[in-house]
Short mmCIF file of C-alpha atoms and ligand atoms in Angstrom, two decimals:
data_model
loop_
_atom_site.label_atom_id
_atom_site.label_comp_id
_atom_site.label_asym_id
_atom_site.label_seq_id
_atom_site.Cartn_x
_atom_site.Cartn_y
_atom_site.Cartn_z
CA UNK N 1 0.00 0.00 0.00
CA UNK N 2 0.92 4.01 -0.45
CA UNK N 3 0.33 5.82 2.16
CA UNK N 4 0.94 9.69 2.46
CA UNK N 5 0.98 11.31 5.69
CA UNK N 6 0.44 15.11 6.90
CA UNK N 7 1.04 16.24 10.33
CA UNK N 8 0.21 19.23 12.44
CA UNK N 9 1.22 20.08 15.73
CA UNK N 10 3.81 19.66 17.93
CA UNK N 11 6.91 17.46 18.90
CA UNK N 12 4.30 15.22 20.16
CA UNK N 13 2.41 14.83 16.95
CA UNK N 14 5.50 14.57 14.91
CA UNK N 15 7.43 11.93 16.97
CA UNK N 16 3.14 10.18 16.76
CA UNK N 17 4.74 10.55 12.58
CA UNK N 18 7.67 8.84 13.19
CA UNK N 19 5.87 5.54 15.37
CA UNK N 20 3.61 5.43 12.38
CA UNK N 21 6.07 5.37 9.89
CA UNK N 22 8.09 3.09 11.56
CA UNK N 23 4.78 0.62 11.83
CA UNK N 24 4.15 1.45 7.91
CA UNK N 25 7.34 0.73 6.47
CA UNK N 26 7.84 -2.08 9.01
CA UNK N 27 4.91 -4.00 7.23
CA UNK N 28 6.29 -3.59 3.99
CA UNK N 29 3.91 -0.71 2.77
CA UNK N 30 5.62 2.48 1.20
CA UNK N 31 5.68 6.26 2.22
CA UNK N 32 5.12 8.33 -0.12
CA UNK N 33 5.18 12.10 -0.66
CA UNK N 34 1.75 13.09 -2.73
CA UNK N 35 -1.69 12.14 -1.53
CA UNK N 36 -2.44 12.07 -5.29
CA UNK N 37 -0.27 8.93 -5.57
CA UNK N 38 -0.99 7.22 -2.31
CA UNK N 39 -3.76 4.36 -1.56
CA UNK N 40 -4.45 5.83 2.00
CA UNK N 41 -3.99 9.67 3.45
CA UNK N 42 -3.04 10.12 7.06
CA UNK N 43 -3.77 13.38 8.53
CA UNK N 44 -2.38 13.57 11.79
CA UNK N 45 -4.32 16.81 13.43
CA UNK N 46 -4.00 19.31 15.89
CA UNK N 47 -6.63 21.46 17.96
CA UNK N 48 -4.85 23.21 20.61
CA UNK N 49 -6.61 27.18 18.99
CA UNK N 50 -9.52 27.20 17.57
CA UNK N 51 -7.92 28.86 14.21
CA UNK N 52 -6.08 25.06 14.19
CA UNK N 53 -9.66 23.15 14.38
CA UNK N 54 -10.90 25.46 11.41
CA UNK N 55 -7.72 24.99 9.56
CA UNK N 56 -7.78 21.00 10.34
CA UNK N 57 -11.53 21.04 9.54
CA UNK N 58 -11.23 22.63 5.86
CA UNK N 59 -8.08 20.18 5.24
CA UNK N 60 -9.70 16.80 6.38
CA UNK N 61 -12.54 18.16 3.96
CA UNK N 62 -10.54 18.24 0.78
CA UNK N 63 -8.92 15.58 1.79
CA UNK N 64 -12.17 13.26 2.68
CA UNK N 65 -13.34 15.00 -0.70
CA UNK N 66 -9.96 13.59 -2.65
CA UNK N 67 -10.71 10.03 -1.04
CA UNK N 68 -14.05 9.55 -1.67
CA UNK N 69 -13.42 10.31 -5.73
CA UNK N 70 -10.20 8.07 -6.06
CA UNK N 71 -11.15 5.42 -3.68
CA UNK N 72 -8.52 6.26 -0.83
CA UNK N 73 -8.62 5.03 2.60
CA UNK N 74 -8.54 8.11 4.63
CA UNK N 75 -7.18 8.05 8.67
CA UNK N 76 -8.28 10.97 10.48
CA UNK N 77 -5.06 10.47 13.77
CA UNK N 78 -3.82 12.72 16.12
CA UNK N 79 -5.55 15.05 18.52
CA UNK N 80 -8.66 15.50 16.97
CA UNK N 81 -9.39 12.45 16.50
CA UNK N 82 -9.18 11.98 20.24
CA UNK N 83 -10.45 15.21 21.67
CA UNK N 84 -13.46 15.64 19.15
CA UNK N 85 -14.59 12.74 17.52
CA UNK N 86 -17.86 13.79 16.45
CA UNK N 87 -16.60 16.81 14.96
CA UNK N 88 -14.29 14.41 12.50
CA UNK N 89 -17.06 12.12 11.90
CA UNK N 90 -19.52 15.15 10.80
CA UNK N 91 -17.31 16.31 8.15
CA UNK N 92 -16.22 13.07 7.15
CA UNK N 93 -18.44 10.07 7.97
CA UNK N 94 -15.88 7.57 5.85
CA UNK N 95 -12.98 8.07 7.62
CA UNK N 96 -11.29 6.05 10.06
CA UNK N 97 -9.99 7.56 13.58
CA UNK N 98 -7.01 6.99 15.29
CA UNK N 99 -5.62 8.50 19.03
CA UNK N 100 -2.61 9.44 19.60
CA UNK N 101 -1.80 6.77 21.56
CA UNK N 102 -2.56 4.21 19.15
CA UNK N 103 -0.19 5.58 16.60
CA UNK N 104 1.90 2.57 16.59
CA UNK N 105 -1.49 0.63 15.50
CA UNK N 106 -1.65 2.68 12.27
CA UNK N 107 -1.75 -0.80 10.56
CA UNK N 108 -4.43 -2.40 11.86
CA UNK N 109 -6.66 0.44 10.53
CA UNK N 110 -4.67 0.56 7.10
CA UNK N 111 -5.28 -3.09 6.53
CA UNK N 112 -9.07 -3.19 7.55
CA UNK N 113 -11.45 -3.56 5.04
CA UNK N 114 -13.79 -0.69 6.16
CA UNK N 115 -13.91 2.47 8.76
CA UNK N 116 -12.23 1.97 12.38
CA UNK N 117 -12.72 3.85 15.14
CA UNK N 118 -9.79 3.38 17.50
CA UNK N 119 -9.67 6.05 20.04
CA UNK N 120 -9.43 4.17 23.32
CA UNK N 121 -6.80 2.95 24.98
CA UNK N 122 -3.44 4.08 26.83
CA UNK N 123 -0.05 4.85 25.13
CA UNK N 124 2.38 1.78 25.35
CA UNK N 125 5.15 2.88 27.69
CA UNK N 126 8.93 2.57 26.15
CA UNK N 127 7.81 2.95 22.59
CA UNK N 128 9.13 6.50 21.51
CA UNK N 129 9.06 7.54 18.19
CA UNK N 130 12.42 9.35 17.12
CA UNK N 131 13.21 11.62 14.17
CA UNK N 132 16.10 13.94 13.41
CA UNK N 133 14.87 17.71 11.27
CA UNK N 134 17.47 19.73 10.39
CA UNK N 135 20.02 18.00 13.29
CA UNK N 136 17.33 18.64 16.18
CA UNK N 137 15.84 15.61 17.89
CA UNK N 138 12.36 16.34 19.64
CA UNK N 139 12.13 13.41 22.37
CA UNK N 140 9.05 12.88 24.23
CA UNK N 141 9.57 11.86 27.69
CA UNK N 142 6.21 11.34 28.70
CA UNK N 143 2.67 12.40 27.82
CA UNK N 144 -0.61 13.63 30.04
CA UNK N 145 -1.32 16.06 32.52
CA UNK N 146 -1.89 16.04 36.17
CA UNK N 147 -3.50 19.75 36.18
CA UNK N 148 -7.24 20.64 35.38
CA UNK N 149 -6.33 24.02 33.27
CA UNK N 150 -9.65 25.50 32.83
CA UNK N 151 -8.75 26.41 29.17
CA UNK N 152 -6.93 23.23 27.56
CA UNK N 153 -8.12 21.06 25.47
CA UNK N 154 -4.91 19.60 24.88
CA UNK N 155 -5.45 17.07 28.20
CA UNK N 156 -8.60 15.58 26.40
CA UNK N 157 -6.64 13.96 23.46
CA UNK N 158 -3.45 13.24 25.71
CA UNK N 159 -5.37 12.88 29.23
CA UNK N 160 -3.17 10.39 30.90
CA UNK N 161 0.27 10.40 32.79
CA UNK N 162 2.59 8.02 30.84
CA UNK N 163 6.56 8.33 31.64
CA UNK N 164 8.64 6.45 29.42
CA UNK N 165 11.40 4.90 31.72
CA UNK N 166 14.91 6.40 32.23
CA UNK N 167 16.52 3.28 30.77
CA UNK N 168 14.06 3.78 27.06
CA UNK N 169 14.57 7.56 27.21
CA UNK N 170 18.62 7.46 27.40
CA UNK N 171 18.49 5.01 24.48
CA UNK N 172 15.82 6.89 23.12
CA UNK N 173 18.49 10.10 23.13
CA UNK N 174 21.36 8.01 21.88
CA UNK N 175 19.94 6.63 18.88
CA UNK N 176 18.72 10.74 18.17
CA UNK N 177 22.84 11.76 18.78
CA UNK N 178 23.65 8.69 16.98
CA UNK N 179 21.27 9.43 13.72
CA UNK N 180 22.95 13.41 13.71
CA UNK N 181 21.03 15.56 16.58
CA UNK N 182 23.53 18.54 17.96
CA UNK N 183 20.09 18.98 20.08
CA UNK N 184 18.28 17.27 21.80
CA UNK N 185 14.82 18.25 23.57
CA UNK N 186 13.53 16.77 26.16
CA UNK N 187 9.55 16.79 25.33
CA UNK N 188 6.00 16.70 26.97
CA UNK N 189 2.72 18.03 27.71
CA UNK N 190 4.32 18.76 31.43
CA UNK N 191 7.94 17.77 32.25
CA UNK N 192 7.50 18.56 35.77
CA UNK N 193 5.04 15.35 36.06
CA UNK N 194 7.60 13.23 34.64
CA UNK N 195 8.21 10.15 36.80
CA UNK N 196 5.26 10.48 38.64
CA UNK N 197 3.42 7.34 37.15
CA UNK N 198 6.43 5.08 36.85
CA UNK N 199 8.27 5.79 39.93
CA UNK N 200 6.04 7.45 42.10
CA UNK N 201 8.27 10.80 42.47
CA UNK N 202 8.65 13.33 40.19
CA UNK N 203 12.00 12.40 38.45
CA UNK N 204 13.20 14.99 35.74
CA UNK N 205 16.64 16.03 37.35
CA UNK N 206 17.29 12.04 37.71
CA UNK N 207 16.22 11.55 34.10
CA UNK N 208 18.90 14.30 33.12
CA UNK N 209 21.47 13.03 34.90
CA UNK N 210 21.48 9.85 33.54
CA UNK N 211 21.54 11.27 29.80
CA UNK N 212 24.09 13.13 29.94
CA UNK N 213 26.16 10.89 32.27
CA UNK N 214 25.29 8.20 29.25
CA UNK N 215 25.05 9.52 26.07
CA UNK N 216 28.05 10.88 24.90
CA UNK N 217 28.67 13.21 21.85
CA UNK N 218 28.42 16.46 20.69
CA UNK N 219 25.20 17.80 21.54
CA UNK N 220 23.09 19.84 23.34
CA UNK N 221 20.11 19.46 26.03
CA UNK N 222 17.26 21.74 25.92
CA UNK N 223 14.46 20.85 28.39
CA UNK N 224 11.29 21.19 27.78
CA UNK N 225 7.91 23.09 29.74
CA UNK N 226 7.39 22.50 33.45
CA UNK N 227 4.45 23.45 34.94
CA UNK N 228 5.39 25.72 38.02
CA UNK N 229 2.46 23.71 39.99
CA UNK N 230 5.68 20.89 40.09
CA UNK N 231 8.53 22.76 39.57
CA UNK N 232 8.35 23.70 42.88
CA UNK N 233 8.44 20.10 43.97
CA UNK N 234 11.98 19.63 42.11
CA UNK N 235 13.22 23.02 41.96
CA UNK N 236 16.33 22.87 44.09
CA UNK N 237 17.45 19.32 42.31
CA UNK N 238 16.49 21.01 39.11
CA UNK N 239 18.68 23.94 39.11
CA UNK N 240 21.30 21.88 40.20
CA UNK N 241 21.64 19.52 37.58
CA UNK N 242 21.00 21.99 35.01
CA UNK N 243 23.77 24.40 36.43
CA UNK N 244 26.28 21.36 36.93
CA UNK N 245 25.93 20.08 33.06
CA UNK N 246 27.92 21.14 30.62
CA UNK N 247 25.79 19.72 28.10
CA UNK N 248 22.29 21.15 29.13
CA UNK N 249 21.11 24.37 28.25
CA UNK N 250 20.84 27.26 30.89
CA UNK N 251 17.07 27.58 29.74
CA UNK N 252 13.68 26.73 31.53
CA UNK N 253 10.35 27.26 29.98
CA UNK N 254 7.77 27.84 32.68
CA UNK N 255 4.38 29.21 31.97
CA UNK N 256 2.74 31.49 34.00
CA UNK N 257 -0.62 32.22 31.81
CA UNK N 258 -1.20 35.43 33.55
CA UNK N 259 0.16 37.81 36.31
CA UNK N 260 -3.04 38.19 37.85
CA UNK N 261 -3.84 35.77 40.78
CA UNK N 262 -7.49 36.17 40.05
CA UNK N 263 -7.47 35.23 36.53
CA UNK N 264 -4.69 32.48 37.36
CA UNK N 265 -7.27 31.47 39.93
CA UNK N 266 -10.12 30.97 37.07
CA UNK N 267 -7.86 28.97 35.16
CA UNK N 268 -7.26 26.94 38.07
CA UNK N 269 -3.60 27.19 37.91
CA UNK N 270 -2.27 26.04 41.46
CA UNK N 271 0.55 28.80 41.94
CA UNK N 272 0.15 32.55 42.61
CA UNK N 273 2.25 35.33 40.78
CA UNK N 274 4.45 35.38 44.19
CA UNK N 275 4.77 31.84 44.36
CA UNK N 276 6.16 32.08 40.52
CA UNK N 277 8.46 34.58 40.35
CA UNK N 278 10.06 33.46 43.37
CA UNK N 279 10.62 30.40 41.89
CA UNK N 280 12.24 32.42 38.69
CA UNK N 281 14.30 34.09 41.33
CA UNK N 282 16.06 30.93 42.75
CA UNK N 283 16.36 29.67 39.43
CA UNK N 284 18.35 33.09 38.42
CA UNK N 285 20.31 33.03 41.15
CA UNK N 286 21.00 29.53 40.97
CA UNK N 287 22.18 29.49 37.48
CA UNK N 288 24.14 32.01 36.10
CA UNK N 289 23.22 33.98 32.85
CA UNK N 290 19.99 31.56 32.84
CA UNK N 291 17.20 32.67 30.08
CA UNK N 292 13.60 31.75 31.14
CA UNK N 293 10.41 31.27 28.55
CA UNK N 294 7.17 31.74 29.66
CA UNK N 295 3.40 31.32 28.06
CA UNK N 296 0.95 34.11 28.53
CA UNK N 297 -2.62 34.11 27.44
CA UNK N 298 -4.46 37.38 27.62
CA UNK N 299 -8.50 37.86 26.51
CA UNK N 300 -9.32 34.83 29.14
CA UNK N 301 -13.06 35.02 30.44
CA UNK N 302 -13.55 37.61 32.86
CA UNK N 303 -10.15 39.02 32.87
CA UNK N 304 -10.61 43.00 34.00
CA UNK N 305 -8.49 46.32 32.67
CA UNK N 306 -6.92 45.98 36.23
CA UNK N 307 -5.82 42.11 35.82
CA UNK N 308 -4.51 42.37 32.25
CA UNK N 309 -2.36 45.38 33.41
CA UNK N 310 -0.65 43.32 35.84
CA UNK N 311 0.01 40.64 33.68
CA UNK N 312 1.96 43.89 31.49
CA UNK N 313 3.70 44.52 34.53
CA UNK N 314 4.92 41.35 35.37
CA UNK N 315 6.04 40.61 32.05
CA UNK N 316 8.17 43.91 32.38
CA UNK N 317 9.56 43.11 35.44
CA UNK N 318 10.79 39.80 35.80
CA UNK N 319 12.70 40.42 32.15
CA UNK N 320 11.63 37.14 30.48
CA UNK N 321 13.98 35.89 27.27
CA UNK N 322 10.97 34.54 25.41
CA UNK N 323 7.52 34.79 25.81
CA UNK N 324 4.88 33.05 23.86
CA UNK N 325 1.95 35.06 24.32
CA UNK N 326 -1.28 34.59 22.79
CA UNK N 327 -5.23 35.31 23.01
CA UNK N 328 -7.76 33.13 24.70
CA UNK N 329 -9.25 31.04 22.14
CA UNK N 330 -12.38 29.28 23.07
CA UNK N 331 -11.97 25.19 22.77
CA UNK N 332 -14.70 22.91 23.53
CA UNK N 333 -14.70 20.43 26.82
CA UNK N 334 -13.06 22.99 28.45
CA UNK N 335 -14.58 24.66 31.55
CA UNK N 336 -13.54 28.29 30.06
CA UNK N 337 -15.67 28.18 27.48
CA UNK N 338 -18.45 27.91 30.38
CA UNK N 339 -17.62 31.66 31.63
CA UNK N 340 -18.83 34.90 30.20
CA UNK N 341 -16.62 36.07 26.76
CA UNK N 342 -14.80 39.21 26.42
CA UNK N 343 -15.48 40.79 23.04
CA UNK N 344 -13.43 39.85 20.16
CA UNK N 345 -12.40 43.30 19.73
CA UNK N 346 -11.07 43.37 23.67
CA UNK N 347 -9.19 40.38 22.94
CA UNK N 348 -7.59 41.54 19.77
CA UNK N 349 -6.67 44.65 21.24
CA UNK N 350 -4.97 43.27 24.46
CA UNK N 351 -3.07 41.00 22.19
CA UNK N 352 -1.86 44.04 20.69
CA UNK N 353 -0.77 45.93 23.33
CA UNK N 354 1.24 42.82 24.95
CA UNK N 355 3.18 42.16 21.80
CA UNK N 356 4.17 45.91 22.03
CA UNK N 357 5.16 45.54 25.83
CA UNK N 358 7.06 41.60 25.29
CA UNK N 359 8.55 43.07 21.83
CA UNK N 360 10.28 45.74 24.16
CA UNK N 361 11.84 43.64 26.94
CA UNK N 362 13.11 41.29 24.63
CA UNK N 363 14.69 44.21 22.99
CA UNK N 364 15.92 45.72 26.07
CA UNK N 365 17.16 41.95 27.50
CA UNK N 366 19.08 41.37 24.18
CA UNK N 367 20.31 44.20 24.31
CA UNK N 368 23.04 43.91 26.85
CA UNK N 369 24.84 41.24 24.50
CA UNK N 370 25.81 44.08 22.00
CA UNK N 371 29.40 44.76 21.81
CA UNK N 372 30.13 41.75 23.80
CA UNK N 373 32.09 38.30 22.54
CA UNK N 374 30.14 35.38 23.13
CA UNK N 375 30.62 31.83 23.09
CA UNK N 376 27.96 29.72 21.07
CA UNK N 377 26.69 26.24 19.59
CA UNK N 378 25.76 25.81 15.92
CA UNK N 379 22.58 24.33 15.23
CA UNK N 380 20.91 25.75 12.51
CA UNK N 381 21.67 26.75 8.94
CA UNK N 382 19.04 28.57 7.08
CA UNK N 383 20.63 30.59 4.74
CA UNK N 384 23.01 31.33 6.97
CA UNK N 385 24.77 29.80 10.18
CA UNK N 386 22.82 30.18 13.50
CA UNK N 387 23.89 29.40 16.76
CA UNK N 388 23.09 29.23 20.51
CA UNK N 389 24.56 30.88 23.70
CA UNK N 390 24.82 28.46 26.07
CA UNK N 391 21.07 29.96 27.21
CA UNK N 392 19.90 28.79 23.77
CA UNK N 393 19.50 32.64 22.98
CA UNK N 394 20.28 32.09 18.80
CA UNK N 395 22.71 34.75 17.24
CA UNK N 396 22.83 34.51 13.38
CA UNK N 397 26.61 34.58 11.99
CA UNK N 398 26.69 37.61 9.64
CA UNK N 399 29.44 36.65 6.49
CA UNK N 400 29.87 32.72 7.49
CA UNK N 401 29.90 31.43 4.18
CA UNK N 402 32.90 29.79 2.76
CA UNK N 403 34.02 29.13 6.42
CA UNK N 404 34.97 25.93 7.72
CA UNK N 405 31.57 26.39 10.30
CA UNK N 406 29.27 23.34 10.83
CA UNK N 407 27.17 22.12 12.52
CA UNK N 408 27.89 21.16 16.58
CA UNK N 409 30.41 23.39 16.29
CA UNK N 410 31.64 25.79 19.19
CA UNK N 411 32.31 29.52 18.19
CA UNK N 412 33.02 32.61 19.24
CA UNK N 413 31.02 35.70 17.71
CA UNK N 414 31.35 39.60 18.19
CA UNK N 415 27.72 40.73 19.11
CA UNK N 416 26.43 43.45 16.61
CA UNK N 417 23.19 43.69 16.68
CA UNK N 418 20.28 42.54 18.90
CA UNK N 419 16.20 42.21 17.79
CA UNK N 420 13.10 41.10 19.45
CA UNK N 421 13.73 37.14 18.19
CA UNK N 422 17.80 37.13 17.99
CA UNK N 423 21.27 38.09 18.35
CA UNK N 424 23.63 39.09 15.01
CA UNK N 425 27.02 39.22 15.01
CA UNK N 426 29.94 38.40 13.24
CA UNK N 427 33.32 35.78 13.58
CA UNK N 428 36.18 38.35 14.83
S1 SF4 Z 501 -0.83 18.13 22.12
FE1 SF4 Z 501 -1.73 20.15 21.73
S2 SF4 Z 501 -0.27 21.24 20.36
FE2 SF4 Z 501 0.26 19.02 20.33
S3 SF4 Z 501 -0.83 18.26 18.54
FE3 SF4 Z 501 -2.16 17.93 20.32
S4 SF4 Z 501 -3.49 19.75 20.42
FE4 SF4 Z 501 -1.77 20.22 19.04
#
């Protein structure tokens, strides 16, 4: 059989990709790259906004469309498929539906003769699907959520806690440094849960430990989001480990949603603003020239004038690297969707106004780099080389071609420039 496959999403969904290509190709069928040529279409969806659904909604149409006329098989997988079932099956009664966690069991719905339905079921522990793009290795450690986020949807399709064991992850990581990953990050819905399932403790600074103590090489360790609710549980370990390494990034990415305790109490996030940004504080002072990402959402139901300005405020003062902000968007199954709307127009406009405020801190915190030498990792090349301070900040190497740079390289580079996403500079 052909089979095509299109995925949305996120390292979760695309490592999903690589446990059903594995399954496909281990059965003998063939990948290919047009859905014209292929005997089934995979589309492995997202849903996390609602401007994803409507995007995933008009795609599985033309594709459902495309299948019916040539007489495809069409597999409706990934999040979607889990979270909203009945939304899939109204637009396209003929297709089949597969969970995330059944990815590896792609076959067994390829092979049927008719529709399946296969959205049950728990993700098989130890079974982690690898892939290399462009030398970076996304490696989920474990997938589910402990917290009740009054907004997600993302816990429906990937509800429950599964930890992949220490032993599968460091081979997991290996076989990633081994294939040509300079970095490797360390994925999941919430890192800080990690452990939890398997060994009844929250084990994230053990887990790091033993990769780099095991997997030698030349690369890099970025880890991935940790819910503050239990960072705080592993915090001093944490910093530790992530100080001591040579090999792991000096970056955290801890959301904090908002920096108003009553909104952060509507989306039943278990932290307050204090609680937070002393955690940030130990973590600066624990590590030096750290970087911290964060995730704001502004526009959430029932958030005043008075909250959203402290959320600005916050943002200004605790000087984060990164911050992925974006507006409340309404998702079904979710407890949010329950309260009373702001307008549209509110939301838009808030959106605006924090871009304006994170746009000029990440100015004002690159900005101290300029004029200064600084040691950093190739990773990237997109045009041109791009590498990473040992914070993962990226500088882009002005005049590197016809140089003898590469990738996994160390370099030094004269800091010329800063913007709102990066660092330029040149080789001195
Ligand atoms: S976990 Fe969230 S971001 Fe990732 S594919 Fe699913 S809905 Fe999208």
């Amino acid at each position: 059989m052909k089979v095509y496959i299109e995925t949305y999403g996120c390292a979760l969904n695309r490592s999903d990709e690589a446990l059903m290509r594995e399954s496909i190709t281990g059965k003998g069928h063939v990948l290919v790259n047009d859905p014209g040529d292929a005997d089934a279409i995979i589309i492995n969806t997202c849903t996390v906004r609602l401007d994803t659904e409507y995007h995933m909604v008009k795609r599985i149409r033309e594709l459902y469309k495309l299948s019916m006329e040539a007489g495809k098989k069409l597999i409706v997988a990934g999040c979607m498929a889990r979270a909203q079932p009945y939304t899939v099956s109204r637009i396209a009664p003929g297709a089949s539906l597969l969970s995330p966690q059944n990815s590896p069991r792609v076959v067994e719905v390829l092979e049927a003769p008719g529709r399946v339905v296969m959205i049950n079921g728990v993700r098989a522990r130890d079974r982690i699907g690898v892939y290399v793009e462009n030398r970076v290795a996304p490696i989920p450690v474990q997938e589910g959520c402990l917290s009740n986020c009054s907004f997600c949807i993302s816990r429906h399709a990937r509800r429950v806690l599964v930890s992949h064991s220490i032993d599968a992850v460091v081979k997991a990581v290996g076989k990633a440094v081994r294939d040509g990953a300079v970095e490797v990050q360390l994925t999941g819905m919430d890192l800080g849960t990690y452990g939890m399932d398997l060994y009844r403790a929250r084990r994230l600074p053990d887990l790091i430990r033993r990769i780099v103590e095991n997997v030698r090489g030349n690369y890099m360790l970025r880890v991935g989001m940790i819910n503050p609710e239990h960072l705080r549980h592993i915090l001093e370990d944490l910093v530790k480990v992530v100080a001591d390494a040579e090999n792991v990034y000096k970056f955290l990415h801890i959301p904090l949603q908002s920096g108003s305790n009553r909104v952060l109490k509507l989306m039943r996030r278990n932290y307050t603003v204090e609680e937070y940004l002393e955690m940030v504080d130990r973590v600066k002072s624990s590590i030096p020239e750290v970087s911290i990402a964060t995730d704001i959402i502004v526009g959430h139901p029932m958030e005043s004038e008075e909250d959203f300005a402290e959320t600005l405020r916050v943002i200004e003062e605790a000087g984060f690297e990164r911050v992925h902000l974006a507006g409340y968007s309404m998702r079904p199954l979710t407890c949010s969707a329950a309260m009373q709307q702001l307008p549209t127009s509110v939301r838009k406009e808030r959106v605006l106004k924090a871009l304006r405020v994170v746009e000029k801190v990440g100015m004002r915190v690159r900005a101290r780099y300029v004029g200064t030498s600084v040691r950093c990792f190739i990773t990237e090349h997109t045009g041109t080389w791009v590498c990473r301070l040992t914070n993962y900040i990226p500088v882009v190497i002005r005049g590197g071609a016809g140089s003898t740079l590469d990738y996994g390289k160390w370099v030094e580079v004269l800091v010329e420039e800063a913007t709102f996403f990066d660092l330029r500079g040149r080789l001195p």
